[in-house]
PDB file of C-alpha atoms and ligand atoms in Angstrom:
ATOM      1  CA  UNK A   1     -29.032 -44.347 121.598  1.00 77.00           C
ATOM      2  CA  UNK A   2     -28.598 -40.106 122.030  1.00 90.00           C
ATOM      3  CA  UNK A   3     -28.447 -38.273 118.821  1.00 94.00           C
ATOM      4  CA  UNK A   4     -25.390 -36.601 119.723  1.00 96.00           C
ATOM      5  CA  UNK A   5     -23.400 -40.581 119.735  1.00 96.00           C
ATOM      6  CA  UNK A   6     -26.046 -41.717 116.911  1.00 96.00           C
ATOM      7  CA  UNK A   7     -23.683 -39.583 114.718  1.00 97.00           C
ATOM      8  CA  UNK A   8     -20.631 -40.229 116.135  1.00 96.00           C
ATOM      9  CA  UNK A   9     -21.244 -44.180 116.254  1.00 96.00           C
ATOM     10  CA  UNK A  10     -22.037 -44.098 112.717  1.00 97.00           C
ATOM     11  CA  UNK A  11     -19.910 -45.325 110.078  1.00 96.00           C
ATOM     12  CA  UNK A  12     -19.311 -47.791 106.985  1.00 96.00           C
ATOM     13  CA  UNK A  13     -19.923 -51.230 107.749  1.00 97.00           C
ATOM     14  CA  UNK A  14     -19.099 -54.318 105.425  1.00 97.00           C
ATOM     15  CA  UNK A  15     -19.648 -57.198 107.803  1.00 97.00           C
ATOM     16  CA  UNK A  16     -23.301 -57.950 108.786  1.00 98.00           C
ATOM     17  CA  UNK A  17     -24.491 -60.854 111.482  1.00 98.00           C
ATOM     18  CA  UNK A  18     -26.328 -63.216 109.248  1.00 96.00           C
ATOM     19  CA  UNK A  19     -29.615 -61.808 111.057  1.00 97.00           C
ATOM     20  CA  UNK A  20     -32.740 -60.449 109.857  1.00 97.00           C
ATOM     21  CA  UNK A  21     -34.089 -57.082 111.312  1.00 98.00           C
ATOM     22  CA  UNK A  22     -37.331 -57.059 112.464  1.00 98.00           C
ATOM     23  CA  UNK A  23     -40.245 -55.617 110.171  1.00 98.00           C
ATOM     24  CA  UNK A  24     -41.251 -52.525 112.640  1.00 98.00           C
ATOM     25  CA  UNK A  25     -37.533 -51.233 112.773  1.00 98.00           C
ATOM     26  CA  UNK A  26     -37.007 -51.615 108.782  1.00 98.00           C
ATOM     27  CA  UNK A  27     -40.548 -48.966 108.573  1.00 98.00           C
ATOM     28  CA  UNK A  28     -38.675 -47.050 111.628  1.00 98.00           C
ATOM     29  CA  UNK A  29     -35.523 -46.890 109.205  1.00 98.00           C
ATOM     30  CA  UNK A  30     -38.222 -45.969 105.891  1.00 98.00           C
ATOM     31  CA  UNK A  31     -39.913 -43.542 107.485  1.00 98.00           C
ATOM     32  CA  UNK A  32     -36.922 -41.614 108.932  1.00 98.00           C
ATOM     33  CA  UNK A  33     -36.675 -41.461 105.212  1.00 98.00           C
ATOM     34  CA  UNK A  34     -39.917 -39.842 104.624  1.00 98.00           C
ATOM     35  CA  UNK A  35     -39.877 -37.560 106.662  1.00 98.00           C
ATOM     36  CA  UNK A  36     -37.233 -35.257 105.540  1.00 98.00           C
ATOM     37  CA  UNK A  37     -36.212 -32.047 104.205  1.00 98.00           C
ATOM     38  CA  UNK A  38     -37.226 -31.035 100.538  1.00 98.00           C
ATOM     39  CA  UNK A  39     -36.672 -28.154  98.862  1.00 97.00           C
ATOM     40  CA  UNK A  40     -40.141 -26.915  98.174  1.00 97.00           C
ATOM     41  CA  UNK A  41     -40.909 -30.573 100.599  1.00 98.00           C
ATOM     42  CA  UNK A  42     -40.740 -31.926  96.522  1.00 98.00           C
ATOM     43  CA  UNK A  43     -40.425 -35.121  98.297  1.00 98.00           C
ATOM     44  CA  UNK A  44     -38.294 -36.305  95.160  1.00 98.00           C
ATOM     45  CA  UNK A  45     -37.773 -39.848  96.564  1.00 98.00           C
ATOM     46  CA  UNK A  46     -39.156 -42.924  96.350  1.00 98.00           C
ATOM     47  CA  UNK A  47     -37.507 -46.410  98.582  1.00 98.00           C
ATOM     48  CA  UNK A  48     -37.604 -49.431  97.196  1.00 98.00           C
ATOM     49  CA  UNK A  49     -36.193 -52.616 100.368  1.00 98.00           C
ATOM     50  CA  UNK A  50     -34.213 -55.409  99.381  1.00 98.00           C
ATOM     51  CA  UNK A  51     -34.259 -58.455 101.652  1.00 98.00           C
ATOM     52  CA  UNK A  52     -34.529 -61.585  99.947  1.00 98.00           C
ATOM     53  CA  UNK A  53     -31.224 -62.946  99.987  1.00 98.00           C
ATOM     54  CA  UNK A  54     -30.718 -62.996  96.178  1.00 98.00           C
ATOM     55  CA  UNK A  55     -31.744 -59.641  95.262  1.00 98.00           C
ATOM     56  CA  UNK A  56     -29.609 -58.150  97.135  1.00 98.00           C
ATOM     57  CA  UNK A  57     -26.848 -60.271  95.979  1.00 98.00           C
ATOM     58  CA  UNK A  58     -27.187 -59.381  92.654  1.00 98.00           C
ATOM     59  CA  UNK A  59     -27.937 -55.351  93.609  1.00 98.00           C
ATOM     60  CA  UNK A  60     -23.632 -56.228  94.685  1.00 98.00           C
ATOM     61  CA  UNK A  61     -23.842 -55.638  90.299  1.00 98.00           C
ATOM     62  CA  UNK A  62     -24.349 -52.234  90.339  1.00 98.00           C
ATOM     63  CA  UNK A  63     -21.828 -51.330  91.399  1.00 98.00           C
ATOM     64  CA  UNK A  64     -17.996 -51.992  91.964  1.00 96.00           C
ATOM     65  CA  UNK A  65     -18.111 -51.117  95.546  1.00 97.00           C
ATOM     66  CA  UNK A  66     -21.767 -53.111  96.604  1.00 98.00           C
ATOM     67  CA  UNK A  67     -20.243 -56.217  97.102  1.00 98.00           C
ATOM     68  CA  UNK A  68     -21.524 -54.992 101.201  1.00 98.00           C
ATOM     69  CA  UNK A  69     -25.378 -55.882  99.706  1.00 98.00           C
ATOM     70  CA  UNK A  70     -24.366 -59.975  99.544  1.00 98.00           C
ATOM     71  CA  UNK A  71     -23.834 -60.386 103.653  1.00 98.00           C
ATOM     72  CA  UNK A  72     -26.427 -57.500 104.602  1.00 98.00           C
ATOM     73  CA  UNK A  73     -29.816 -57.898 106.311  1.00 98.00           C
ATOM     74  CA  UNK A  74     -31.281 -55.447 103.274  1.00 98.00           C
ATOM     75  CA  UNK A  75     -31.002 -52.459 101.502  1.00 98.00           C
ATOM     76  CA  UNK A  76     -33.085 -49.495 100.999  1.00 98.00           C
ATOM     77  CA  UNK A  77     -32.618 -48.308  97.239  1.00 98.00           C
ATOM     78  CA  UNK A  78     -32.985 -44.323  96.886  1.00 98.00           C
ATOM     79  CA  UNK A  79     -34.366 -43.808  93.839  1.00 98.00           C
ATOM     80  CA  UNK A  80     -35.694 -40.275  91.982  1.00 98.00           C
ATOM     81  CA  UNK A  81     -37.591 -39.164  88.733  1.00 98.00           C
ATOM     82  CA  UNK A  82     -34.830 -37.954  85.838  1.00 98.00           C
ATOM     83  CA  UNK A  83     -34.163 -34.096  85.939  1.00 96.00           C
ATOM     84  CA  UNK A  84     -33.532 -32.505  83.023  1.00 95.00           C
ATOM     85  CA  UNK A  85     -31.909 -28.724  84.709  1.00 97.00           C
ATOM     86  CA  UNK A  86     -29.162 -29.175  86.274  1.00 97.00           C
ATOM     87  CA  UNK A  87     -31.072 -26.863  89.234  1.00 97.00           C
ATOM     88  CA  UNK A  88     -33.136 -29.763  89.570  1.00 97.00           C
ATOM     89  CA  UNK A  89     -30.660 -32.224  89.674  1.00 97.00           C
ATOM     90  CA  UNK A  90     -28.653 -30.361  92.115  1.00 97.00           C
ATOM     91  CA  UNK A  91     -31.582 -29.762  94.407  1.00 98.00           C
ATOM     92  CA  UNK A  92     -32.244 -33.431  94.066  1.00 98.00           C
ATOM     93  CA  UNK A  93     -28.499 -35.343  94.962  1.00 97.00           C
ATOM     94  CA  UNK A  94     -29.024 -32.688  97.677  1.00 98.00           C
ATOM     95  CA  UNK A  95     -32.860 -33.961  99.367  1.00 98.00           C
ATOM     96  CA  UNK A  96     -31.128 -37.342  98.284  1.00 98.00           C
ATOM     97  CA  UNK A  97     -28.446 -37.190 100.797  1.00 98.00           C
ATOM     98  CA  UNK A  98     -30.583 -36.251 103.136  1.00 98.00           C
ATOM     99  CA  UNK A  99     -33.227 -39.072 103.042  1.00 98.00           C
ATOM    100  CA  UNK A 100     -30.075 -40.855 103.696  1.00 98.00           C
ATOM    101  CA  UNK A 101     -28.402 -39.987 107.025  1.00 98.00           C
ATOM    102  CA  UNK A 102     -32.063 -39.433 108.607  1.00 98.00           C
ATOM    103  CA  UNK A 103     -32.742 -43.029 107.375  1.00 98.00           C
ATOM    104  CA  UNK A 104     -29.127 -43.883 109.077  1.00 98.00           C
ATOM    105  CA  UNK A 105     -29.026 -42.065 111.386  1.00 98.00           C
ATOM    106  CA  UNK A 106     -32.839 -43.900 112.855  1.00 98.00           C
ATOM    107  CA  UNK A 107     -30.321 -47.110 111.584  1.00 98.00           C
ATOM    108  CA  UNK A 108     -28.080 -46.701 114.321  1.00 97.00           C
ATOM    109  CA  UNK A 109     -29.971 -45.883 116.831  1.00 97.00           C
ATOM    110  CA  UNK A 110     -31.551 -49.655 116.208  1.00 97.00           C
ATOM    111  CA  UNK A 111     -27.342 -50.922 116.828  1.00 96.00           C
ATOM    112  CA  UNK A 112     -27.631 -51.101 113.039  1.00 98.00           C
ATOM    113  CA  UNK A 113     -25.067 -51.106 110.643  1.00 98.00           C
ATOM    114  CA  UNK A 114     -25.286 -48.935 107.562  1.00 98.00           C
ATOM    115  CA  UNK A 115     -23.433 -48.226 103.947  1.00 98.00           C
ATOM    116  CA  UNK A 116     -23.610 -46.292 101.136  1.00 98.00           C
ATOM    117  CA  UNK A 117     -22.949 -47.050  97.342  1.00 98.00           C
ATOM    118  CA  UNK A 118     -22.970 -45.507  93.712  1.00 97.00           C
ATOM    119  CA  UNK A 119     -25.651 -46.552  91.440  1.00 98.00           C
ATOM    120  CA  UNK A 120     -24.312 -47.223  87.972  1.00 98.00           C
ATOM    121  CA  UNK A 121     -25.796 -50.217  85.680  1.00 98.00           C
ATOM    122  CA  UNK A 122     -28.532 -48.876  85.659  1.00 98.00           C
ATOM    123  CA  UNK A 123     -30.096 -51.535  83.564  1.00 97.00           C
ATOM    124  CA  UNK A 124     -29.946 -54.133  86.014  1.00 98.00           C
ATOM    125  CA  UNK A 125     -31.089 -51.944  89.523  1.00 98.00           C
ATOM    126  CA  UNK A 126     -34.193 -51.259  87.007  1.00 97.00           C
ATOM    127  CA  UNK A 127     -34.250 -54.789  85.774  1.00 97.00           C
ATOM    128  CA  UNK A 128     -34.237 -56.291  88.941  1.00 98.00           C
ATOM    129  CA  UNK A 129     -36.054 -53.448  90.535  1.00 98.00           C
ATOM    130  CA  UNK A 130     -38.911 -52.362  88.331  1.00 98.00           C
ATOM    131  CA  UNK A 131     -38.353 -49.305  88.543  1.00 97.00           C
ATOM    132  CA  UNK A 132     -40.423 -46.844  85.809  1.00 96.00           C
ATOM    133  CA  UNK A 133     -38.533 -45.733  82.615  1.00 95.00           C
ATOM    134  CA  UNK A 134     -38.283 -42.090  84.312  1.00 97.00           C
ATOM    135  CA  UNK A 135     -37.218 -43.142  86.981  1.00 98.00           C
ATOM    136  CA  UNK A 136     -33.286 -43.245  88.027  1.00 98.00           C
ATOM    137  CA  UNK A 137     -31.743 -45.390  91.092  1.00 98.00           C
ATOM    138  CA  UNK A 138     -29.460 -43.280  92.542  1.00 98.00           C
ATOM    139  CA  UNK A 139     -27.770 -44.408  95.446  1.00 98.00           C
ATOM    140  CA  UNK A 140     -28.581 -47.191  98.082  1.00 98.00           C
ATOM    141  CA  UNK A 141     -27.871 -48.527 100.757  1.00 98.00           C
ATOM    142  CA  UNK A 142     -26.610 -51.780 102.894  1.00 98.00           C
ATOM    143  CA  UNK A 143     -28.121 -52.120 106.234  1.00 98.00           C
ATOM    144  CA  UNK A 144     -27.586 -54.948 108.934  1.00 98.00           C
ATOM    145  CA  UNK A 145     -26.387 -55.492 112.784  1.00 98.00           C
ATOM    146  CA  UNK A 146     -22.537 -55.259 112.433  1.00 98.00           C
ATOM    147  CA  UNK A 147     -20.176 -58.402 112.396  1.00 97.00           C
ATOM    148  CA  UNK A 148     -18.273 -57.204 114.838  1.00 94.00           C
ATOM    149  CA  UNK A 149     -20.431 -56.065 117.660  1.00 91.00           C
ATOM    150  CA  UNK A 150     -22.467 -53.063 118.441  1.00 92.00           C
ATOM    151  CA  UNK A 151     -21.548 -49.552 117.027  1.00 94.00           C
ATOM    152  CA  UNK A 152     -20.209 -47.099 119.586  1.00 93.00           C
ATOM    153  CA  UNK A 153     -18.925 -43.426 119.387  1.00 93.00           C
ATOM    154  CA  UNK A 154     -15.708 -43.263 117.751  1.00 89.00           C
ATOM    155  CA  UNK A 155     -13.519 -41.053 116.714  1.00 92.00           C
ATOM    156  CA  UNK A 156     -14.154 -40.840 112.861  1.00 91.00           C
ATOM    157  CA  UNK A 157     -11.421 -39.782 110.531  1.00 93.00           C
ATOM    158  CA  UNK A 158     -12.357 -36.429 109.889  1.00 96.00           C
ATOM    159  CA  UNK A 159     -10.322 -33.129 108.402  1.00 97.00           C
ATOM    160  CA  UNK A 160      -9.766 -30.945 111.466  1.00 97.00           C
ATOM    161  CA  UNK A 161     -12.652 -28.931 112.929  1.00 97.00           C
ATOM    162  CA  UNK A 162     -10.689 -25.608 112.867  1.00 97.00           C
ATOM    163  CA  UNK A 163      -9.416 -26.299 109.711  1.00 97.00           C
ATOM    164  CA  UNK A 164     -13.150 -27.139 108.338  1.00 98.00           C
ATOM    165  CA  UNK A 165     -15.571 -24.096 110.194  1.00 98.00           C
ATOM    166  CA  UNK A 166     -14.574 -20.812 109.706  1.00 98.00           C
ATOM    167  CA  UNK A 167     -15.811 -18.182 111.919  1.00 98.00           C
ATOM    168  CA  UNK A 168     -18.220 -15.239 110.513  1.00 98.00           C
ATOM    169  CA  UNK A 169     -16.183 -15.226 106.985  1.00 97.00           C
ATOM    170  CA  UNK A 170     -13.670 -17.971 104.928  1.00 97.00           C
TER     171      UNK A 170
HETATM  172  C1  FMN B   1     -22.261 -40.349  97.974  1.00 69.04           C
HETATM  173  C2  FMN B   1     -21.597 -42.217  98.422  1.00 69.04           C
HETATM  174  C3  FMN B   1     -21.254 -42.881  97.924  1.00 69.04           C
HETATM  175  C4  FMN B   1     -20.484 -44.736  99.106  1.00 69.04           C
HETATM  176  N1  FMN B   1     -20.527 -45.238  97.526  1.00 69.04           N
HETATM  177  C5  FMN B   1     -19.652 -46.796  98.909  1.00 69.04           C
HETATM  178  C6  FMN B   1     -19.857 -47.279  97.679  1.00 69.04           C
HETATM  179  O1  FMN B   1     -20.011 -47.002  96.039  1.00 69.04           O
HETATM  180  N2  FMN B   1     -19.010 -49.474  98.086  1.00 69.04           N
HETATM  181  C7  FMN B   1     -18.257 -47.994  99.020  1.00 69.04           C
HETATM  182  O2  FMN B   1     -17.577 -49.733  99.964  1.00 69.04           O
HETATM  183  N3  FMN B   1     -18.345 -47.107 100.304  1.00 69.04           N
HETATM  184  C8  FMN B   1     -19.710 -45.908 100.040  1.00 69.04           C
HETATM  185  N4  FMN B   1     -19.860 -45.341 100.629  1.00 69.04           N
HETATM  186  C9  FMN B   1     -18.633 -44.892 101.462  1.00 69.04           C
HETATM  187  C10 FMN B   1     -17.557 -43.388 102.002  1.00 69.04           C
HETATM  188  O3  FMN B   1     -16.444 -44.160 101.359  1.00 69.04           O
HETATM  189  C11 FMN B   1     -17.648 -44.062 103.055  1.00 69.04           C
HETATM  190  O4  FMN B   1     -18.541 -43.387 104.377  1.00 69.04           O
HETATM  191  C12 FMN B   1     -15.874 -42.284 103.525  1.00 69.04           C
HETATM  192  O5  FMN B   1     -15.521 -42.749 103.396  1.00 69.04           O
HETATM  193  C13 FMN B   1     -16.159 -42.139 105.711  1.00 69.04           C
HETATM  194  O6  FMN B   1     -16.342 -43.376 106.653  1.00 69.04           O
HETATM  195  P1  FMN B   1     -17.146 -43.673 107.292  1.00 69.04           P
HETATM  196  O7  FMN B   1     -19.089 -43.329 106.501  1.00 69.04           O
HETATM  197  O8  FMN B   1     -17.502 -45.139 107.798  1.00 69.04           O
HETATM  198  O9  FMN B   1     -17.621 -42.814 107.893  1.00 69.04           O
HETATM  199  C14 FMN B   1     -20.136 -44.038  99.936  1.00 69.04           C
HETATM  200  C15 FMN B   1     -20.377 -42.659 100.782  1.00 69.04           C
HETATM  201  C16 FMN B   1     -21.112 -41.656  99.829  1.00 69.04           C
HETATM  202  C17 FMN B   1     -21.549 -40.789 100.724  1.00 69.04           C
END
């Protein structure tokens, strides 16, 4: 898929076909995350890939909106180092967002659907994924072949262009 098409085709997919993702495709998606830009190139992320059905089901417990993981082929959990400084916390969130989008676009390019989730229950995430004490699970996203057919560019529900874009000044 062309990048422009992938940007327009990506949307949150919550129902997935019962079909595994080839290891090389998962690795390409993870590589897209690894190559993402970050503040001063500090690359604060670690990615935990979950593919076992039992673990995916348990992962649904980290947040009330995480049910989509149950029928996903995989989930990628973005783990970051716990920050005490507000400024570093902001940079971390920005950079994790950049890594997430790189991976989501790479997944869309491969025909895979994705869906974000926040992670509220850190104790459960820590126990399930073995995250070290000085790190936390920031977000995860589910992945899989969309249950309702391939992704195509669609009209996304978004604020109008002229409302969002300010030329020169607000
Ligand atoms: C930080 C973040 C957290 C999100 N958490 C959830 C979630 O817990 N469960 C869910 O179903 N969708 C979640 N979403 C998906 C958004 O609701 C979705 O991206 C947004 O409504 C736009 O829809 P689209 O992605 O289909 O274009 C999250 C998105 C972001 C950016």
